[in-house]
């Protein structure tokens, strides 16, 4: 018989140890696989049932800033504010030399007084012209009486001449008397013509007075001292001059902080020049640029939680979605993307979403335009 070789004790121990290691590895891999599978299941459940928000850190503080401009031209006499200074609505920011506008106001006031006096003079002229028309009536009556008197004298002279002509034929009167009667008739005719000319002149004078009265009445008809066109034009000029005088003091349009002041005392400004900006720090908003794939369930009115990089997680703001921009950032870029090319690569676009902040929170923790924010929209409310 041949002897059977028995395995060495240390070889058996190594084999057992290797089997134990394989068993442990298999168990560990099983545990890892179970954990990964559990995580996937949990993520799927969260995505389907509990994913009620979308978040972006591509969000920045904005505001409807006001560019302070001058409405009148002139030299800056005084600047009362500086950059970073807080101002209230109606507070004077700067003053422009008002001497030129004060002169314009005085001139406009004088023109208004002159226009009112001209109206009064025109009204008085109407009264005088009315009296003149009345006097012309008396003149016409007098001229008519003179014409009648001259006509009577003419008729008498004609009768006397006719009677003497009959008597001359019989030799009852001399030719000298006939000649005298003829002269009287000629004088009567001249007197009659003169009386008629006087009557015509009186009537012409009356028509001229009536025309002047009508023209004068047309200037003031249907108006009074304050509604006549000349007075209204003068009043408008005075209002414009007073408005220009008021505009020499440039005031803050609302509460805010002064930024980008570019004006100094002594500079000459013209209408439309931007002198400084006022930022309404109590009326700030946030423009959050969400990916287009995140906006499916975002609606105006939904609540938003925001965290500023300025204060960190210690301060949390609450806001409200108020609307969406009319286009993506790339659509409104100075040089829009040209996607109609052969080397096109799809890039996920972002759409700005306007979020209104709570004024009370802004008062407690002020922000500034351009600061970064992280915005999370609550989708649980549709």
mmCIF file of C-alpha atoms in Angstrom:
data_model
loop_
_atom_site.group_PDB
_atom_site.id
_atom_site.type_symbol
_atom_site.label_atom_id
_atom_site.label_comp_id
_atom_site.label_asym_id
_atom_site.label_seq_id
_atom_site.Cartn_x
_atom_site.Cartn_y
_atom_site.Cartn_z
ATOM 1 C CA UNK A 1 0.000 0.000 0.000
ATOM 2 C CA UNK A 2 1.096 3.516 -0.757
ATOM 3 C CA UNK A 3 0.868 6.160 1.886
ATOM 4 C CA UNK A 4 -1.803 9.028 1.243
ATOM 5 C CA UNK A 5 -0.169 12.435 1.638
ATOM 6 C CA UNK A 6 -2.113 14.565 4.133
ATOM 7 C CA UNK A 7 -2.445 18.370 3.532
ATOM 8 C CA UNK A 8 -0.304 20.552 5.681
ATOM 9 C CA UNK A 9 -2.018 22.406 8.541
ATOM 10 C CA UNK A 10 -0.984 25.911 7.287
ATOM 11 C CA UNK A 11 -2.383 25.218 3.788
ATOM 12 C CA UNK A 12 -5.752 24.371 5.268
ATOM 13 C CA UNK A 13 -5.705 27.548 7.294
ATOM 14 C CA UNK A 14 -4.961 29.679 4.212
ATOM 15 C CA UNK A 15 -7.767 28.072 2.292
ATOM 16 C CA UNK A 16 -10.228 28.701 5.059
ATOM 17 C CA UNK A 17 -9.087 32.320 5.368
ATOM 18 C CA UNK A 18 -9.477 32.887 1.622
ATOM 19 C CA UNK A 19 -12.997 31.479 1.692
ATOM 20 C CA UNK A 20 -13.877 33.778 4.582
ATOM 21 C CA UNK A 21 -12.553 36.814 2.677
ATOM 22 C CA UNK A 22 -14.594 35.908 -0.378
ATOM 23 C CA UNK A 23 -17.672 35.522 1.778
ATOM 24 C CA UNK A 24 -17.076 38.939 3.382
ATOM 25 C CA UNK A 25 -16.542 40.590 -0.006
ATOM 26 C CA UNK A 26 -19.679 39.047 -1.354
ATOM 27 C CA UNK A 27 -21.622 40.230 1.662
ATOM 28 C CA UNK A 28 -20.143 43.752 1.380
ATOM 29 C CA UNK A 29 -20.993 43.943 -2.296
ATOM 30 C CA UNK A 30 -24.498 42.774 -1.520
ATOM 31 C CA UNK A 31 -24.821 45.490 1.126
ATOM 32 C CA UNK A 32 -23.503 48.147 -1.269
ATOM 33 C CA UNK A 33 -25.881 46.980 -3.962
ATOM 34 C CA UNK A 34 -28.764 47.080 -1.515
ATOM 35 C CA UNK A 35 -27.796 50.609 -0.436
ATOM 36 C CA UNK A 36 -27.557 51.831 -4.041
ATOM 37 C CA UNK A 37 -30.870 50.234 -4.893
ATOM 38 C CA UNK A 38 -32.462 51.743 -1.775
ATOM 39 C CA UNK A 39 -31.068 55.175 -2.663
ATOM 40 C CA UNK A 40 -32.428 54.897 -6.178
ATOM 41 C CA UNK A 41 -35.822 53.888 -4.877
ATOM 42 C CA UNK A 42 -35.817 56.737 -2.335
ATOM 43 C CA UNK A 43 -34.757 59.240 -5.025
ATOM 44 C CA UNK A 44 -37.470 57.984 -7.365
ATOM 45 C CA UNK A 45 -40.093 58.268 -4.623
ATOM 46 C CA UNK A 46 -38.857 61.765 -3.712
ATOM 47 C CA UNK A 47 -38.803 62.820 -7.341
ATOM 48 C CA UNK A 48 -42.331 61.595 -7.951
ATOM 49 C CA UNK A 49 -44.059 62.425 -4.678
ATOM 50 C CA UNK A 50 -41.973 64.876 -2.644
ATOM 51 C CA UNK A 51 -40.080 67.038 -5.179
ATOM 52 C CA UNK A 52 -42.023 70.287 -4.543
ATOM 53 C CA UNK A 53 -39.401 72.940 -5.244
ATOM 54 C CA UNK A 54 -36.886 74.170 -7.789
ATOM 55 C CA UNK A 55 -33.696 76.015 -6.911
ATOM 56 C CA UNK A 56 -31.159 78.183 -8.681
ATOM 57 C CA UNK A 57 -28.170 80.185 -7.521
ATOM 58 C CA UNK A 58 -28.198 82.193 -10.760
ATOM 59 C CA UNK A 59 -30.212 85.005 -9.196
ATOM 60 C CA UNK A 60 -29.393 88.658 -8.601
ATOM 61 C CA UNK A 61 -30.943 91.630 -6.841
ATOM 62 C CA UNK A 62 -32.406 94.348 -9.080
ATOM 63 C CA UNK A 63 -34.365 97.591 -8.758
ATOM 64 C CA UNK A 64 -36.226 100.174 -10.852
ATOM 65 C CA UNK A 65 -33.557 102.841 -10.470
ATOM 66 C CA UNK A 66 -34.237 106.488 -11.326
ATOM 67 C CA UNK A 67 -31.866 108.554 -13.445
ATOM 68 C CA UNK A 68 -31.935 112.096 -12.061
ATOM 69 C CA UNK A 69 -31.871 114.586 -14.948
ATOM 70 C CA UNK A 70 -32.283 118.327 -15.305
ATOM 71 C CA UNK A 71 -35.366 119.822 -16.977
ATOM 72 C CA UNK A 72 -33.779 123.282 -17.359
ATOM 73 C CA UNK A 73 -30.395 124.543 -18.410
ATOM 74 C CA UNK A 74 -28.114 126.519 -16.146
ATOM 75 C CA UNK A 75 -25.095 126.443 -13.873
ATOM 76 C CA UNK A 76 -25.105 124.191 -10.800
ATOM 77 C CA UNK A 77 -25.073 126.391 -7.704
ATOM 78 C CA UNK A 78 -25.210 123.737 -4.987
ATOM 79 C CA UNK A 79 -24.986 119.943 -4.666
ATOM 80 C CA UNK A 80 -26.440 118.664 -1.407
ATOM 81 C CA UNK A 81 -25.838 114.890 -1.659
ATOM 82 C CA UNK A 82 -23.021 112.469 -2.370
ATOM 83 C CA UNK A 83 -22.684 108.824 -3.373
ATOM 84 C CA UNK A 84 -24.007 106.207 -0.876
ATOM 85 C CA UNK A 85 -26.107 108.862 0.895
ATOM 86 C CA UNK A 86 -29.653 107.898 1.850
ATOM 87 C CA UNK A 87 -32.350 110.364 0.771
ATOM 88 C CA UNK A 88 -36.091 110.717 1.267
ATOM 89 C CA UNK A 89 -38.722 111.450 -1.371
ATOM 90 C CA UNK A 90 -38.897 115.182 -2.076
ATOM 91 C CA UNK A 91 -35.493 115.951 -0.559
ATOM 92 C CA UNK A 92 -33.504 118.532 -2.553
ATOM 93 C CA UNK A 93 -30.535 116.918 -4.303
ATOM 94 C CA UNK A 94 -29.054 119.972 -6.037
ATOM 95 C CA UNK A 95 -29.879 123.533 -7.017
ATOM 96 C CA UNK A 96 -29.342 125.306 -10.322
ATOM 97 C CA UNK A 97 -28.714 129.052 -10.505
ATOM 98 C CA UNK A 98 -32.249 130.489 -10.570
ATOM 99 C CA UNK A 99 -31.562 134.117 -11.507
ATOM 100 C CA UNK A 100 -32.349 133.657 -15.205
ATOM 101 C CA UNK A 101 -35.613 131.888 -14.434
ATOM 102 C CA UNK A 102 -36.571 134.575 -11.899
ATOM 103 C CA UNK A 103 -36.150 137.203 -14.630
ATOM 104 C CA UNK A 104 -38.327 135.077 -16.923
ATOM 105 C CA UNK A 105 -41.014 134.917 -14.212
ATOM 106 C CA UNK A 106 -41.007 138.700 -13.792
ATOM 107 C CA UNK A 107 -41.255 139.196 -17.552
ATOM 108 C CA UNK A 108 -44.154 136.743 -17.801
ATOM 109 C CA UNK A 109 -45.968 138.509 -14.966
ATOM 110 C CA UNK A 110 -45.550 141.855 -16.758
ATOM 111 C CA UNK A 111 -46.902 140.388 -19.999
ATOM 112 C CA UNK A 112 -49.915 139.021 -18.142
ATOM 113 C CA UNK A 113 -50.664 142.440 -16.625
ATOM 114 C CA UNK A 114 -50.284 144.034 -20.047
ATOM 115 C CA UNK A 115 -52.708 141.540 -21.614
ATOM 116 C CA UNK A 116 -55.301 142.211 -18.906
ATOM 117 C CA UNK A 117 -54.973 145.970 -19.400
ATOM 118 C CA UNK A 118 -55.381 145.559 -23.138
ATOM 119 C CA UNK A 119 -58.592 143.634 -22.511
ATOM 120 C CA UNK A 120 -59.878 146.406 -20.268
ATOM 121 C CA UNK A 121 -58.922 148.983 -22.886
ATOM 122 C CA UNK A 122 -60.720 147.025 -25.589
ATOM 123 C CA UNK A 123 -63.805 146.776 -23.383
ATOM 124 C CA UNK A 124 -63.691 150.527 -22.778
ATOM 125 C CA UNK A 125 -63.320 151.129 -26.519
ATOM 126 C CA UNK A 126 -66.533 149.202 -27.098
ATOM 127 C CA UNK A 127 -68.375 151.593 -24.804
ATOM 128 C CA UNK A 128 -66.893 154.613 -26.553
ATOM 129 C CA UNK A 129 -67.728 153.191 -29.968
ATOM 130 C CA UNK A 130 -71.293 152.507 -28.869
ATOM 131 C CA UNK A 131 -71.598 156.161 -27.840
ATOM 132 C CA UNK A 132 -70.073 157.192 -31.154
ATOM 133 C CA UNK A 133 -72.672 155.154 -33.035
ATOM 134 C CA UNK A 134 -75.388 156.848 -30.980
ATOM 135 C CA UNK A 135 -73.969 160.304 -31.749
ATOM 136 C CA UNK A 136 -73.829 159.439 -35.446
ATOM 137 C CA UNK A 137 -77.568 158.791 -35.346
ATOM 138 C CA UNK A 138 -78.130 162.349 -34.144
ATOM 139 C CA UNK A 139 -75.747 163.631 -36.813
ATOM 140 C CA UNK A 140 -77.690 161.764 -39.488
ATOM 141 C CA UNK A 141 -80.992 163.195 -38.227
ATOM 142 C CA UNK A 142 -79.494 166.671 -38.303
ATOM 143 C CA UNK A 143 -78.151 166.116 -41.816
ATOM 144 C CA UNK A 144 -81.525 164.825 -42.945
ATOM 145 C CA UNK A 145 -83.174 167.965 -41.547
ATOM 146 C CA UNK A 146 -80.654 170.120 -43.380
ATOM 147 C CA UNK A 147 -81.384 168.223 -46.585
ATOM 148 C CA UNK A 148 -85.096 168.787 -46.103
ATOM 149 C CA UNK A 149 -84.492 172.477 -45.428
ATOM 150 C CA UNK A 150 -82.273 172.790 -48.490
ATOM 151 C CA UNK A 151 -84.888 170.984 -50.564
ATOM 152 C CA UNK A 152 -87.543 173.420 -49.423
ATOM 153 C CA UNK A 153 -85.299 176.338 -50.261
ATOM 154 C CA UNK A 154 -84.596 174.790 -53.642
ATOM 155 C CA UNK A 155 -88.290 174.280 -54.376
ATOM 156 C CA UNK A 156 -89.024 177.865 -53.364
ATOM 157 C CA UNK A 157 -86.243 179.202 -55.571
ATOM 158 C CA UNK A 158 -87.522 177.150 -58.491
ATOM 159 C CA UNK A 159 -91.049 178.519 -58.018
ATOM 160 C CA UNK A 160 -89.785 182.100 -57.760
ATOM 161 C CA UNK A 161 -87.726 181.698 -60.919
ATOM 162 C CA UNK A 162 -90.668 180.194 -62.850
ATOM 163 C CA UNK A 163 -92.994 183.017 -61.742
ATOM 164 C CA UNK A 164 -90.484 185.705 -62.740
ATOM 165 C CA UNK A 165 -89.858 184.058 -66.089
ATOM 166 C CA UNK A 166 -93.627 184.428 -66.838
ATOM 167 C CA UNK A 167 -93.613 188.026 -65.714
ATOM 168 C CA UNK A 168 -90.524 188.823 -67.756
ATOM 169 C CA UNK A 169 -92.350 187.809 -70.937
ATOM 170 C CA UNK A 170 -95.009 190.445 -70.228
ATOM 171 C CA UNK A 171 -92.411 193.035 -69.207
ATOM 172 C CA UNK A 172 -93.673 193.221 -65.611
ATOM 173 C CA UNK A 173 -90.189 192.714 -64.089
ATOM 174 C CA UNK A 174 -86.730 193.547 -65.238
ATOM 175 C CA UNK A 175 -84.143 191.137 -66.407
ATOM 176 C CA UNK A 176 -82.061 191.988 -63.346
ATOM 177 C CA UNK A 177 -84.730 190.547 -61.058
ATOM 178 C CA UNK A 178 -84.817 187.431 -63.239
ATOM 179 C CA UNK A 179 -81.074 187.145 -62.954
ATOM 180 C CA UNK A 180 -81.302 187.537 -59.201
ATOM 181 C CA UNK A 181 -83.914 184.737 -59.005
ATOM 182 C CA UNK A 182 -81.654 182.516 -61.093
ATOM 183 C CA UNK A 183 -78.774 183.136 -58.691
ATOM 184 C CA UNK A 184 -80.988 182.276 -55.731
ATOM 185 C CA UNK A 185 -81.963 179.017 -57.437
ATOM 186 C CA UNK A 186 -78.331 178.154 -58.104
ATOM 187 C CA UNK A 187 -77.483 178.841 -54.486
ATOM 188 C CA UNK A 188 -80.412 176.669 -53.360
ATOM 189 C CA UNK A 189 -79.203 173.820 -55.575
ATOM 190 C CA UNK A 190 -75.703 174.139 -54.175
ATOM 191 C CA UNK A 191 -77.118 174.177 -50.652
ATOM 192 C CA UNK A 192 -79.209 171.118 -51.407
ATOM 193 C CA UNK A 193 -76.190 169.239 -52.850
ATOM 194 C CA UNK A 194 -74.118 170.240 -49.849
ATOM 195 C CA UNK A 195 -76.805 169.018 -47.456
ATOM 196 C CA UNK A 196 -77.020 165.690 -49.275
ATOM 197 C CA UNK A 197 -73.221 165.339 -49.138
ATOM 198 C CA UNK A 198 -73.352 166.023 -45.415
ATOM 199 C CA UNK A 199 -76.031 163.357 -44.990
ATOM 200 C CA UNK A 200 -73.967 160.835 -46.975
ATOM 201 C CA UNK A 201 -70.906 161.658 -44.908
ATOM 202 C CA UNK A 202 -72.849 161.218 -41.660
ATOM 203 C CA UNK A 203 -74.116 157.830 -42.812
ATOM 204 C CA UNK A 204 -70.600 156.756 -43.870
ATOM 205 C CA UNK A 205 -69.240 157.815 -40.492
ATOM 206 C CA UNK A 206 -71.924 155.764 -38.780
ATOM 207 C CA UNK A 207 -71.068 152.670 -40.857
ATOM 208 C CA UNK A 208 -67.380 153.121 -40.053
ATOM 209 C CA UNK A 209 -68.178 153.416 -36.344
ATOM 210 C CA UNK A 210 -70.375 150.328 -36.519
ATOM 211 C CA UNK A 211 -67.612 148.352 -38.286
ATOM 212 C CA UNK A 212 -65.036 149.452 -35.714
ATOM 213 C CA UNK A 213 -67.433 148.486 -32.921
ATOM 214 C CA UNK A 214 -68.028 145.058 -34.471
ATOM 215 C CA UNK A 215 -64.304 144.457 -34.864
ATOM 216 C CA UNK A 216 -63.696 145.572 -31.285
ATOM 217 C CA UNK A 217 -66.512 143.375 -29.978
ATOM 218 C CA UNK A 218 -65.097 140.385 -31.873
ATOM 219 C CA UNK A 219 -61.923 140.673 -29.786
ATOM 220 C CA UNK A 220 -63.761 140.294 -26.486
ATOM 221 C CA UNK A 221 -66.952 138.473 -27.483
ATOM 222 C CA UNK A 222 -67.709 135.464 -25.274
ATOM 223 C CA UNK A 223 -64.769 136.075 -22.968
ATOM 224 C CA UNK A 224 -63.838 137.894 -19.814
ATOM 225 C CA UNK A 225 -60.631 139.283 -18.386
ATOM 226 C CA UNK A 226 -59.265 135.812 -17.572
ATOM 227 C CA UNK A 227 -60.525 133.860 -20.582
ATOM 228 C CA UNK A 228 -59.488 136.084 -23.457
ATOM 229 C CA UNK A 229 -56.833 134.378 -25.667
ATOM 230 C CA UNK A 230 -54.112 136.978 -25.053
ATOM 231 C CA UNK A 231 -54.539 136.678 -21.292
ATOM 232 C CA UNK A 232 -54.537 132.859 -21.452
ATOM 233 C CA UNK A 233 -51.330 132.874 -23.502
ATOM 234 C CA UNK A 234 -49.725 135.195 -20.961
ATOM 235 C CA UNK A 235 -50.932 132.974 -18.113
ATOM 236 C CA UNK A 236 -49.460 129.892 -19.815
ATOM 237 C CA UNK A 237 -46.113 131.665 -20.202
ATOM 238 C CA UNK A 238 -46.192 132.613 -16.530
ATOM 239 C CA UNK A 239 -46.962 129.024 -15.498
ATOM 240 C CA UNK A 240 -44.079 127.768 -17.644
ATOM 241 C CA UNK A 241 -41.726 130.314 -16.098
ATOM 242 C CA UNK A 242 -42.826 129.349 -12.580
ATOM 243 C CA UNK A 243 -42.407 125.667 -13.436
ATOM 244 C CA UNK A 244 -38.889 126.310 -14.725
ATOM 245 C CA UNK A 245 -38.128 128.192 -11.508
ATOM 246 C CA UNK A 246 -39.408 125.251 -9.464
ATOM 247 C CA UNK A 247 -37.279 122.866 -11.518
ATOM 248 C CA UNK A 248 -34.085 124.678 -10.539
ATOM 249 C CA UNK A 249 -34.395 122.610 -7.355
ATOM 250 C CA UNK A 250 -34.000 118.955 -8.316
ATOM 251 C CA UNK A 251 -35.590 116.634 -5.784
ATOM 252 C CA UNK A 252 -35.484 112.907 -5.055
ATOM 253 C CA UNK A 253 -38.343 111.037 -6.809
ATOM 254 C CA UNK A 254 -38.546 108.451 -4.011
ATOM 255 C CA UNK A 255 -36.697 107.094 -0.984
ATOM 256 C CA UNK A 256 -33.377 105.551 -1.908
ATOM 257 C CA UNK A 257 -29.604 105.718 -2.012
ATOM 258 C CA UNK A 258 -27.559 108.040 -4.232
ATOM 259 C CA UNK A 259 -25.327 106.297 -6.774
ATOM 260 C CA UNK A 260 -23.121 107.363 -9.691
ATOM 261 C CA UNK A 261 -23.163 111.087 -8.897
ATOM 262 C CA UNK A 262 -21.414 112.798 -11.797
ATOM 263 C CA UNK A 263 -22.186 116.481 -11.205
ATOM 264 C CA UNK A 264 -20.140 119.162 -9.439
ATOM 265 C CA UNK A 265 -20.759 122.751 -8.410
ATOM 266 C CA UNK A 266 -20.101 125.156 -11.272
ATOM 267 C CA UNK A 267 -20.890 122.728 -14.066
ATOM 268 C CA UNK A 268 -23.432 123.801 -16.660
ATOM 269 C CA UNK A 269 -26.215 121.330 -17.253
ATOM 270 C CA UNK A 270 -28.669 120.963 -20.119
ATOM 271 C CA UNK A 271 -32.078 119.289 -20.192
ATOM 272 C CA UNK A 272 -31.693 115.518 -20.324
ATOM 273 C CA UNK A 273 -28.218 115.310 -18.766
ATOM 274 C CA UNK A 274 -27.988 112.436 -16.242
ATOM 275 C CA UNK A 275 -26.658 113.904 -13.000
ATOM 276 C CA UNK A 276 -26.935 110.936 -10.624
ATOM 277 C CA UNK A 277 -29.046 107.860 -9.875
ATOM 278 C CA UNK A 278 -31.367 107.045 -7.004
ATOM 279 C CA UNK A 279 -31.713 103.367 -6.072
ATOM 280 C CA UNK A 280 -34.912 102.464 -4.142
ATOM 281 C CA UNK A 281 -33.364 99.980 -1.702
ATOM 282 C CA UNK A 282 -36.753 99.446 -0.035
ATOM 283 C CA UNK A 283 -38.345 98.294 -3.317
ATOM 284 C CA UNK A 284 -35.842 95.736 -4.547
ATOM 285 C CA UNK A 285 -36.657 92.550 -6.429
ATOM 286 C CA UNK A 286 -34.754 89.470 -7.579
ATOM 287 C CA UNK A 287 -34.375 88.188 -11.118
ATOM 288 C CA UNK A 288 -33.794 84.438 -10.818
ATOM 289 C CA UNK A 289 -32.575 82.772 -14.004
ATOM 290 C CA UNK A 290 -34.075 79.267 -13.922
ATOM 291 C CA UNK A 291 -33.350 76.592 -16.477
ATOM 292 C CA UNK A 292 -36.166 76.055 -18.926
ATOM 293 C CA UNK A 293 -36.522 72.477 -17.679
ATOM 294 C CA UNK A 294 -37.281 73.796 -14.151
ATOM 295 C CA UNK A 295 -40.195 76.060 -15.074
ATOM 296 C CA UNK A 296 -42.878 73.523 -15.917
ATOM 297 C CA UNK A 297 -44.717 73.988 -12.599
ATOM 298 C CA UNK A 298 -43.622 77.527 -11.690
ATOM 299 C CA UNK A 299 -46.532 79.976 -11.589
ATOM 300 C CA UNK A 300 -47.007 83.618 -10.533
ATOM 301 C CA UNK A 301 -48.038 83.913 -6.892
ATOM 302 C CA UNK A 302 -45.924 81.002 -5.631
ATOM 303 C CA UNK A 303 -43.773 81.614 -2.580
ATOM 304 C CA UNK A 304 -40.005 81.759 -2.840
ATOM 305 C CA UNK A 305 -37.303 81.280 -0.232
ATOM 306 C CA UNK A 306 -34.122 83.263 -0.860
ATOM 307 C CA UNK A 307 -30.672 83.317 0.700
ATOM 308 C CA UNK A 308 -28.203 86.103 0.052
ATOM 309 C CA UNK A 309 -24.468 85.563 -0.242
ATOM 310 C CA UNK A 310 -24.122 88.771 1.773
ATOM 311 C CA UNK A 311 -25.693 87.357 4.956
ATOM 312 C CA UNK A 312 -25.431 83.625 4.306
ATOM 313 C CA UNK A 313 -27.769 80.999 5.742
ATOM 314 C CA UNK A 314 -28.375 83.076 8.886
ATOM 315 C CA UNK A 315 -30.854 85.323 7.028
ATOM 316 C CA UNK A 316 -33.661 83.889 4.944
ATOM 317 C CA UNK A 317 -35.873 86.090 2.759
ATOM 318 C CA UNK A 318 -39.361 85.265 1.567
ATOM 319 C CA UNK A 319 -40.656 86.462 -1.787
ATOM 320 C CA UNK A 320 -43.361 85.929 -4.363
ATOM 321 C CA UNK A 321 -43.150 85.075 -8.052
ATOM 322 C CA UNK A 322 -44.690 88.005 -9.938
ATOM 323 C CA UNK A 323 -43.960 87.080 -13.548
ATOM 324 C CA UNK A 324 -41.658 85.828 -16.244
ATOM 325 C CA UNK A 325 -39.469 87.685 -18.696
ATOM 326 C CA UNK A 326 -40.590 87.924 -22.310
ATOM 327 C CA UNK A 327 -37.556 85.986 -23.512
ATOM 328 C CA UNK A 328 -34.403 84.209 -22.440
ATOM 329 C CA UNK A 329 -31.174 86.004 -21.726
ATOM 330 C CA UNK A 330 -29.601 84.828 -24.983
ATOM 331 C CA UNK A 331 -32.594 86.099 -26.992
ATOM 332 C CA UNK A 332 -32.020 89.630 -25.704
ATOM 333 C CA UNK A 333 -28.234 89.511 -25.903
ATOM 334 C CA UNK A 334 -26.388 92.174 -27.857
ATOM 335 C CA UNK A 335 -25.222 89.459 -30.257
ATOM 336 C CA UNK A 336 -27.877 86.682 -30.207
ATOM 337 C CA UNK A 337 -26.768 83.104 -30.674
ATOM 338 C CA UNK A 338 -26.856 81.845 -34.270
ATOM 339 C CA UNK A 339 -28.107 78.261 -33.960
ATOM 340 C CA UNK A 340 -28.726 77.755 -37.679
ATOM 341 C CA UNK A 341 -25.231 76.407 -38.246
ATOM 342 C CA UNK A 342 -23.782 72.982 -38.900
ATOM 343 C CA UNK A 343 -21.866 72.913 -35.603
ATOM 344 C CA UNK A 344 -24.922 73.425 -33.431
ATOM 345 C CA UNK A 345 -24.771 72.220 -29.825
ATOM 346 C CA UNK A 346 -27.870 72.393 -27.680
ATOM 347 C CA UNK A 347 -27.476 74.553 -24.579
ATOM 348 C CA UNK A 348 -30.119 74.630 -21.866
ATOM 349 C CA UNK A 349 -31.581 78.138 -21.823
ATOM 350 C CA UNK A 350 -32.433 80.187 -18.749
ATOM 351 C CA UNK A 351 -35.503 82.405 -18.372
ATOM 352 C CA UNK A 352 -35.515 85.296 -15.872
ATOM 353 C CA UNK A 353 -38.249 85.008 -13.234
ATOM 354 C CA UNK A 354 -39.153 88.193 -11.330
ATOM 355 C CA UNK A 355 -39.470 87.706 -7.545
ATOM 356 C CA UNK A 356 -40.826 90.437 -5.285
ATOM 357 C CA UNK A 357 -39.162 90.723 -1.880
ATOM 358 C CA UNK A 358 -40.786 91.546 1.455
ATOM 359 C CA UNK A 359 -40.197 95.264 2.297
ATOM 360 C CA UNK A 360 -40.081 94.528 6.045
ATOM 361 C CA UNK A 361 -37.297 92.004 5.575
ATOM 362 C CA UNK A 362 -35.444 94.460 3.349
ATOM 363 C CA UNK A 363 -35.676 97.080 6.097
ATOM 364 C CA UNK A 364 -34.228 94.639 8.638
ATOM 365 C CA UNK A 365 -31.536 93.266 6.331
ATOM 366 C CA UNK A 366 -30.826 95.756 3.511
ATOM 367 C CA UNK A 367 -29.623 94.548 0.122
ATOM 368 C CA UNK A 368 -28.053 96.302 -2.838
ATOM 369 C CA UNK A 369 -28.533 95.978 -6.565
ATOM 370 C CA UNK A 370 -26.462 93.236 -8.154
ATOM 371 C CA UNK A 371 -25.958 91.033 -5.088
ATOM 372 C CA UNK A 372 -26.119 87.261 -5.616
ATOM 373 C CA UNK A 373 -29.025 85.235 -4.260
ATOM 374 C CA UNK A 374 -30.109 81.608 -4.095
ATOM 375 C CA UNK A 375 -33.815 81.211 -4.875
ATOM 376 C CA UNK A 376 -36.020 78.193 -4.116
ATOM 377 C CA UNK A 377 -39.586 78.238 -5.467
ATOM 378 C CA UNK A 378 -42.215 76.286 -3.546
ATOM 379 C CA UNK A 379 -44.197 74.275 -6.129
ATOM 380 C CA UNK A 380 -46.689 72.784 -3.671
ATOM 381 C CA UNK A 381 -49.138 75.630 -4.381
ATOM 382 C CA UNK A 382 -50.259 75.598 -7.996
#
